[in-house]
Coordinates of C-alpha atoms in Angstrom, one line a residue:
M1 CA 107.7 129.3 145.7
R2 CA 107.0 131.9 148.3
L3 CA 104.8 134.9 148.1
F4 CA 107.2 137.1 146.3
R5 CA 109.3 134.5 144.6
R6 CA 109.7 135.3 140.9
S7 CA 111.1 138.0 138.7
S8 CA 109.6 136.9 135.5
A9 CA 111.4 139.5 133.5
L10 CA 114.3 137.1 133.7
G11 CA 112.3 134.5 131.7
A12 CA 113.7 134.0 128.2
L13 CA 112.8 130.8 126.4
A14 CA 115.6 128.6 125.2
L15 CA 116.0 124.9 124.5
A16 CA 119.4 123.6 123.6
G17 CA 121.2 120.3 123.5
A18 CA 121.1 117.3 121.3
L19 CA 117.4 116.4 121.6
T20 CA 115.4 115.9 118.4
A21 CA 111.7 115.5 117.6
T22 CA 112.0 111.7 117.9
L23 CA 111.5 109.7 121.0
L24 CA 114.4 107.3 120.5
L25 CA 117.4 108.5 122.4
T26 CA 117.9 104.9 123.5
S27 CA 116.7 101.7 122.0
P28 CA 112.9 101.3 122.4
D29 CA 113.4 97.7 123.3
T30 CA 115.5 98.5 126.4
A31 CA 114.5 96.2 129.2
Q32 CA 112.1 97.6 131.7
G33 CA 114.0 99.1 134.6
A34 CA 117.4 98.7 132.8
P35 CA 119.5 101.8 133.5
P36 CA 120.2 103.9 130.3
T37 CA 123.8 104.7 129.6
P38 CA 124.9 107.8 131.4
E39 CA 127.1 108.9 128.4
A40 CA 123.9 109.6 126.4
A41 CA 122.7 112.4 128.8
P42 CA 124.0 115.9 128.0
A43 CA 124.5 118.5 130.7
G44 CA 122.0 120.6 128.8
Q45 CA 122.6 124.1 130.1
T46 CA 121.3 126.8 127.8
S47 CA 123.0 130.2 127.4
L48 CA 120.0 132.1 128.7
R49 CA 119.0 132.8 132.3
A50 CA 115.4 131.9 132.7
A51 CA 112.9 130.1 134.9
D52 CA 109.6 128.1 134.7
P53 CA 109.9 126.4 131.2
S54 CA 106.8 125.3 129.2
V55 CA 107.3 123.7 125.8
L56 CA 105.2 121.5 123.6
R57 CA 105.6 120.1 120.1
V58 CA 103.2 120.5 117.1
G59 CA 104.3 118.3 114.2
S60 CA 107.9 119.3 113.7
T61 CA 107.6 122.7 115.4
Y62 CA 108.5 123.3 119.0
V63 CA 106.5 126.0 120.8
G64 CA 107.5 127.6 124.0
V65 CA 106.1 130.3 126.2
Q66 CA 107.7 132.7 128.7
S67 CA 106.8 135.6 130.9
T68 CA 108.3 139.0 129.9
G69 CA 107.8 141.1 133.0
G70 CA 104.4 142.6 132.2
G71 CA 103.5 140.2 129.5
I72 CA 103.8 136.9 127.7
A73 CA 105.8 135.9 124.7
V74 CA 105.9 132.8 122.5
R75 CA 108.8 131.3 120.6
Q76 CA 108.7 128.6 118.0
A77 CA 111.3 126.8 115.9
S78 CA 111.7 123.7 113.8
S79 CA 114.0 122.1 116.4
T80 CA 114.5 122.3 120.1
D81 CA 117.9 123.8 119.6
G82 CA 116.4 126.5 117.4
L83 CA 114.2 127.9 120.2
A84 CA 117.2 129.5 121.8
T85 CA 117.6 132.0 118.9
A86 CA 114.0 132.1 117.7
P87 CA 112.3 135.5 117.9
A88 CA 110.0 136.1 121.0
R89 CA 106.6 137.3 119.8
Q90 CA 104.7 139.2 122.4
V91 CA 101.2 137.7 122.5
W92 CA 99.7 139.4 125.6
S93 CA 100.5 142.5 127.7
D94 CA 99.2 143.4 131.1
T95 CA 97.2 146.4 130.1
R96 CA 94.9 146.1 133.1
G97 CA 97.6 146.2 135.7
R98 CA 97.1 142.7 137.0
G99 CA 100.5 142.7 138.7
E100 CA 103.3 140.1 138.7
V101 CA 103.0 137.7 135.7
W102 CA 104.3 134.2 136.6
A103 CA 104.9 130.8 135.0
P104 CA 102.8 130.7 131.8
E105 CA 101.8 127.2 130.7
I106 CA 100.9 126.5 127.0
V107 CA 98.6 123.6 126.1
M108 CA 96.4 122.6 123.2
D109 CA 92.8 121.6 123.5
G110 CA 90.4 121.0 120.5
G111 CA 93.0 122.5 118.1
R112 CA 93.3 125.8 120.0
Y113 CA 96.2 127.1 122.1
Y114 CA 95.6 128.0 125.7
I115 CA 98.1 129.8 127.9
Y116 CA 97.4 129.7 131.6
F117 CA 99.4 132.0 133.9
T118 CA 99.4 133.6 137.3
A119 CA 98.9 137.3 137.8
G120 CA 98.5 139.4 140.9
V121 CA 100.2 141.1 143.8
G122 CA 100.6 139.4 147.2
A123 CA 97.6 137.4 148.4
A124 CA 95.7 138.4 145.2
H125 CA 97.6 136.0 142.9
R126 CA 95.1 134.1 140.7
M127 CA 95.0 132.0 137.6
F128 CA 94.2 133.5 134.2
V129 CA 93.9 132.2 130.6
I130 CA 94.2 133.5 127.1
S131 CA 93.6 131.5 123.9
S132 CA 94.1 131.6 120.1
A133 CA 93.8 129.4 117.0
T134 CA 97.5 130.0 116.3
S135 CA 100.4 129.6 118.6
D136 CA 102.1 133.0 118.4
S137 CA 99.3 135.6 117.6
G138 CA 95.6 136.3 117.9
Y139 CA 95.3 136.0 121.7
G140 CA 92.5 138.0 123.2
A141 CA 92.0 139.6 126.6
E142 CA 92.7 137.5 129.7
T143 CA 90.0 135.7 131.6
Q144 CA 90.3 134.9 135.3
L145 CA 89.6 131.2 136.0
A146 CA 86.8 130.9 138.5
L147 CA 88.6 128.2 140.5
P148 CA 86.6 126.8 143.4
D149 CA 87.0 128.7 146.7
D150 CA 88.8 131.6 145.0
K151 CA 92.0 131.4 147.0
W152 CA 95.6 132.2 146.1
A153 CA 96.5 130.1 143.1
I154 CA 99.7 129.7 140.9
D155 CA 101.3 127.3 138.5
G156 CA 98.1 125.9 137.0
T157 CA 97.8 123.7 134.0
L158 CA 95.1 121.8 132.0
F159 CA 95.2 118.1 130.9
T160 CA 92.7 115.4 129.9
F161 CA 92.6 112.0 131.6
N162 CA 90.1 109.2 130.9
G163 CA 88.0 111.6 128.8
Q164 CA 87.7 114.3 131.5
R165 CA 89.4 117.7 131.5
W166 CA 91.3 118.5 134.7
F167 CA 93.0 121.5 136.1
V168 CA 95.8 121.1 138.7
W169 CA 97.5 124.0 140.5
S170 CA 99.4 125.1 143.7
G171 CA 97.5 127.1 146.2
W172 CA 96.6 128.0 149.7
A173 CA 94.0 126.4 151.9
G174 CA 92.9 129.8 153.3
D175 CA 93.9 133.4 152.9
T176 CA 97.4 133.3 154.6
N177 CA 100.7 131.9 153.3
V178 CA 101.1 128.9 155.6
E179 CA 101.9 126.2 153.0
Q180 CA 101.3 125.6 149.3
N181 CA 99.3 122.5 148.5
L182 CA 98.4 120.8 145.2
Y183 CA 94.7 121.0 144.2
I184 CA 92.7 119.4 141.3
A185 CA 89.3 120.3 139.8
R186 CA 87.3 119.2 136.9
M187 CA 86.9 121.4 133.9
S188 CA 83.7 121.5 131.7
S189 CA 85.7 123.4 129.1
P190 CA 89.3 124.7 128.8
T191 CA 88.2 127.9 130.6
Q192 CA 85.4 126.7 133.0
P193 CA 86.1 124.9 136.2
T194 CA 83.2 122.9 137.6
G195 CA 82.6 121.4 141.0
A196 CA 84.8 121.6 144.1
R197 CA 88.6 121.7 144.4
H198 CA 90.2 118.6 145.9
I199 CA 93.5 118.6 147.7
I200 CA 95.9 115.9 146.4
S201 CA 99.2 116.7 148.1
Q202 CA 100.5 118.7 151.1
P203 CA 104.2 119.3 151.9
R204 CA 104.2 117.0 155.0
E205 CA 107.1 114.6 154.3
S206 CA 110.4 115.4 156.0
W207 CA 112.3 115.5 152.7
E208 CA 110.0 118.2 151.4
R209 CA 110.2 120.3 154.5
V210 CA 113.9 121.0 154.5
V211 CA 113.3 124.5 153.4
G212 CA 110.1 126.3 154.5
N213 CA 108.4 129.7 155.2
P214 CA 106.3 128.5 153.5
F215 CA 106.7 124.7 152.9
I216 CA 105.7 124.1 149.3
N217 CA 104.3 121.7 146.7
E218 CA 104.1 123.6 143.3
S219 CA 104.6 123.5 139.6
P220 CA 102.5 120.3 138.9
E221 CA 102.9 118.6 135.5
A222 CA 100.7 115.7 134.4
I223 CA 101.9 112.6 132.5
K224 CA 100.6 109.1 131.9
D225 CA 102.8 106.0 132.4
P226 CA 103.0 102.9 130.2
N227 CA 100.4 101.3 132.3
G228 CA 98.0 104.2 131.7
Q229 CA 98.2 105.5 135.2
L230 CA 98.3 109.2 135.9
H231 CA 101.3 111.0 137.5
I232 CA 101.6 114.5 138.7
V233 CA 105.3 115.4 138.9
Y234 CA 105.8 118.5 141.1
S235 CA 108.4 120.7 142.7
A236 CA 109.1 120.6 146.5
N237 CA 111.1 122.7 148.9
G238 CA 111.7 126.4 148.3
S239 CA 112.6 127.6 144.8
W240 CA 114.9 130.1 146.6
S241 CA 117.0 127.2 147.8
E242 CA 119.3 124.5 146.2
Q243 CA 117.0 122.0 148.0
Y244 CA 114.4 122.6 145.2
C245 CA 113.6 119.3 143.6
L246 CA 111.1 117.2 141.6
A247 CA 108.9 114.5 143.2
D248 CA 106.1 112.3 142.0
L249 CA 102.5 111.6 142.8
R250 CA 101.2 108.4 141.2
L251 CA 97.4 107.7 141.0
R252 CA 96.8 104.1 141.9
A253 CA 95.4 101.9 139.1
G254 CA 91.7 102.6 138.8
G255 CA 91.9 105.5 141.3
D256 CA 89.9 108.6 141.6
P257 CA 91.9 111.8 140.9
T258 CA 89.8 113.7 143.4
H259 CA 90.5 111.3 146.3
V260 CA 93.7 112.2 148.1
W261 CA 94.3 108.7 149.4
D262 CA 94.3 107.3 145.9
W263 CA 97.6 109.2 145.3
Y264 CA 100.9 107.7 146.3
K265 CA 103.9 110.0 146.8
S266 CA 107.5 109.1 146.0
N267 CA 109.6 108.5 149.1
G268 CA 111.9 111.4 148.3
C269 CA 113.1 113.6 145.5
L270 CA 113.4 112.0 142.0
F271 CA 115.5 114.8 140.6
G272 CA 117.5 117.0 143.0
S273 CA 121.0 118.0 144.0
N274 CA 121.1 116.8 147.6
R275 CA 121.6 113.2 148.4
S276 CA 119.9 113.4 151.8
T277 CA 116.5 114.1 150.2
M278 CA 116.7 111.7 147.3
M279 CA 114.6 108.6 147.1
A280 CA 116.5 105.4 147.7
G281 CA 118.0 104.3 144.4
W282 CA 118.0 107.8 142.9
D283 CA 121.2 109.8 142.6
P284 CA 121.7 113.6 143.0
T285 CA 122.6 115.8 140.1
L286 CA 126.2 116.3 138.9
Y287 CA 126.1 119.6 137.2
V288 CA 123.2 121.7 138.7
N289 CA 121.7 122.7 142.0
G290 CA 118.0 123.0 142.8
P291 CA 116.4 121.6 139.6
G292 CA 112.7 122.2 139.4
H293 CA 109.6 123.6 137.6
H294 CA 110.0 121.2 134.7
T295 CA 108.1 120.6 131.5
F296 CA 107.5 117.4 129.6
V297 CA 108.0 118.1 125.9
L298 CA 105.0 116.2 124.6
L299 CA 103.2 116.3 121.2
H300 CA 100.5 118.9 121.5
G301 CA 101.3 118.9 125.2
D302 CA 98.8 116.0 125.4
I303 CA 99.5 113.3 128.1
A304 CA 97.9 110.8 125.7
T305 CA 101.2 111.1 123.8
S306 CA 103.3 110.2 126.9
P307 CA 106.2 108.1 125.9
P308 CA 106.4 104.3 126.2
A309 CA 108.8 102.3 128.3
G310 CA 112.4 102.2 127.1
P311 CA 113.5 105.4 125.4
R312 CA 114.5 108.6 127.0
F313 CA 112.3 111.5 126.2
P314 CA 113.0 115.3 126.3
S315 CA 112.1 117.5 129.2
M316 CA 113.2 120.9 130.5
F317 CA 113.7 122.3 133.9
H318 CA 115.4 125.3 135.5
A319 CA 118.3 125.2 137.8
V320 CA 121.5 127.0 138.9
P321 CA 124.9 125.7 137.7
K322 CA 127.0 124.1 140.5
G323 CA 129.7 126.5 141.7
T324 CA 127.3 129.5 141.3
P325 CA 125.6 131.1 144.3
Y326 CA 122.0 129.9 144.4
A327 CA 119.7 132.8 143.5
W328 CA 116.8 133.3 141.3
A329 CA 118.8 135.6 139.1
N330 CA 121.3 132.8 138.4
R331 CA 118.7 130.3 137.2
H332 CA 119.1 128.9 133.7
W333 CA 116.8 126.8 131.5
Y334 CA 118.2 123.3 130.9
T335 CA 117.3 120.6 128.5
G336 CA 117.2 117.2 130.0
M337 CA 115.7 113.8 129.6
F338 CA 113.5 111.4 131.5
T339 CA 112.7 107.7 131.3
W340 CA 110.1 105.4 132.9
W341 CA 111.4 103.3 135.8
G342 CA 109.4 100.1 136.5
D343 CA 108.5 98.1 139.6
T344 CA 108.9 101.0 142.0
T345 CA 107.2 100.9 145.3
Y346 CA 105.9 104.1 147.0
S347 CA 105.1 103.6 150.7
R348 CA 103.2 105.5 153.4
A349 CA 101.8 105.0 156.8
N350 CA 99.0 106.0 159.2
V351 CA 96.6 106.9 156.4
P352 CA 93.5 105.2 154.8
G353 CA 94.1 102.6 152.2
P354 CA 97.0 100.2 151.4
N355 CA 100.4 101.3 152.7
T356 CA 102.3 100.6 149.5
D357 CA 101.7 100.9 145.8
T358 CA 104.0 99.5 143.1
G359 CA 104.2 100.8 139.5
W360 CA 106.1 103.0 137.2
S361 CA 108.2 105.9 138.5
L362 CA 110.6 108.2 136.6
K363 CA 114.3 109.0 136.4
F364 CA 115.5 112.3 135.2
F365 CA 118.8 113.1 133.5
E366 CA 120.8 116.3 133.1

């Protein structure tokens, strides 16, 4: 993302394809690291142009959230396919003139729904939250999150790991648009940050600096691997370019989420359309350009329900169909899948701590 990157009025929630509420799209006893059959992966393009998906599951109901220009709407359906035609219910409107409304993220905490979103103009973009006991009504006025240092902040989301609430987002170190880093902070409640912000990633690798002005790490999404380790999967390179892609941060076993050197970064994109930026052993997409800003479709949006090794599990992302000029107006929401990929080593150099870390990674499928 850059300073004026999104036109959220394009956002319209859709989720199509052959995914169901079950985990098992391949056998659960698939051998660790064995490649799933490519024939099982649908292309997954929806009929709607949209960006920045956020979807979770509650029982047998799928709930998604989208920006609508000056507001936020929720759709829900009994299947992922049904979200495409489900009515969009407006749950919040920008009556205070906050500005551009970007990338709402819906989560559950303590039985309540929380929608985090970015609003503002230029350098004034900040994170806000609304909440309700029901998914598609009853939301009150927005509250600005008092994130540490009060700097430009976008794409934030809440998760709980090892009994502690955390908030992760993309932001600036200072007051100018030099680069977008990933930050994490503790939360004492779903609406109250506590303590300092801690940087966990900067766009400093060559493969995430192919497109700049600024260089970016954004759209962080948390998930927990079969070993119980925390991952933050994020988008790199400019969203205005077909170089946009997904990459991974893996917290070392027993690591401290606030300590930057306890995080190991994938050595390239894990989901992208350009072979030159892909991690070794990962292939570029066949049908889309610039996949990014994804969502893991988890029960209650809770990383404690992250899938086991073996099966493929549903995800969503936005991208532009190959053969179509890459532009924000041409982005579509796509359904896709991911699976855990074992015994994957991430390496680094000239920083504190061990140079390598081996564990689970992810593979994404169109």
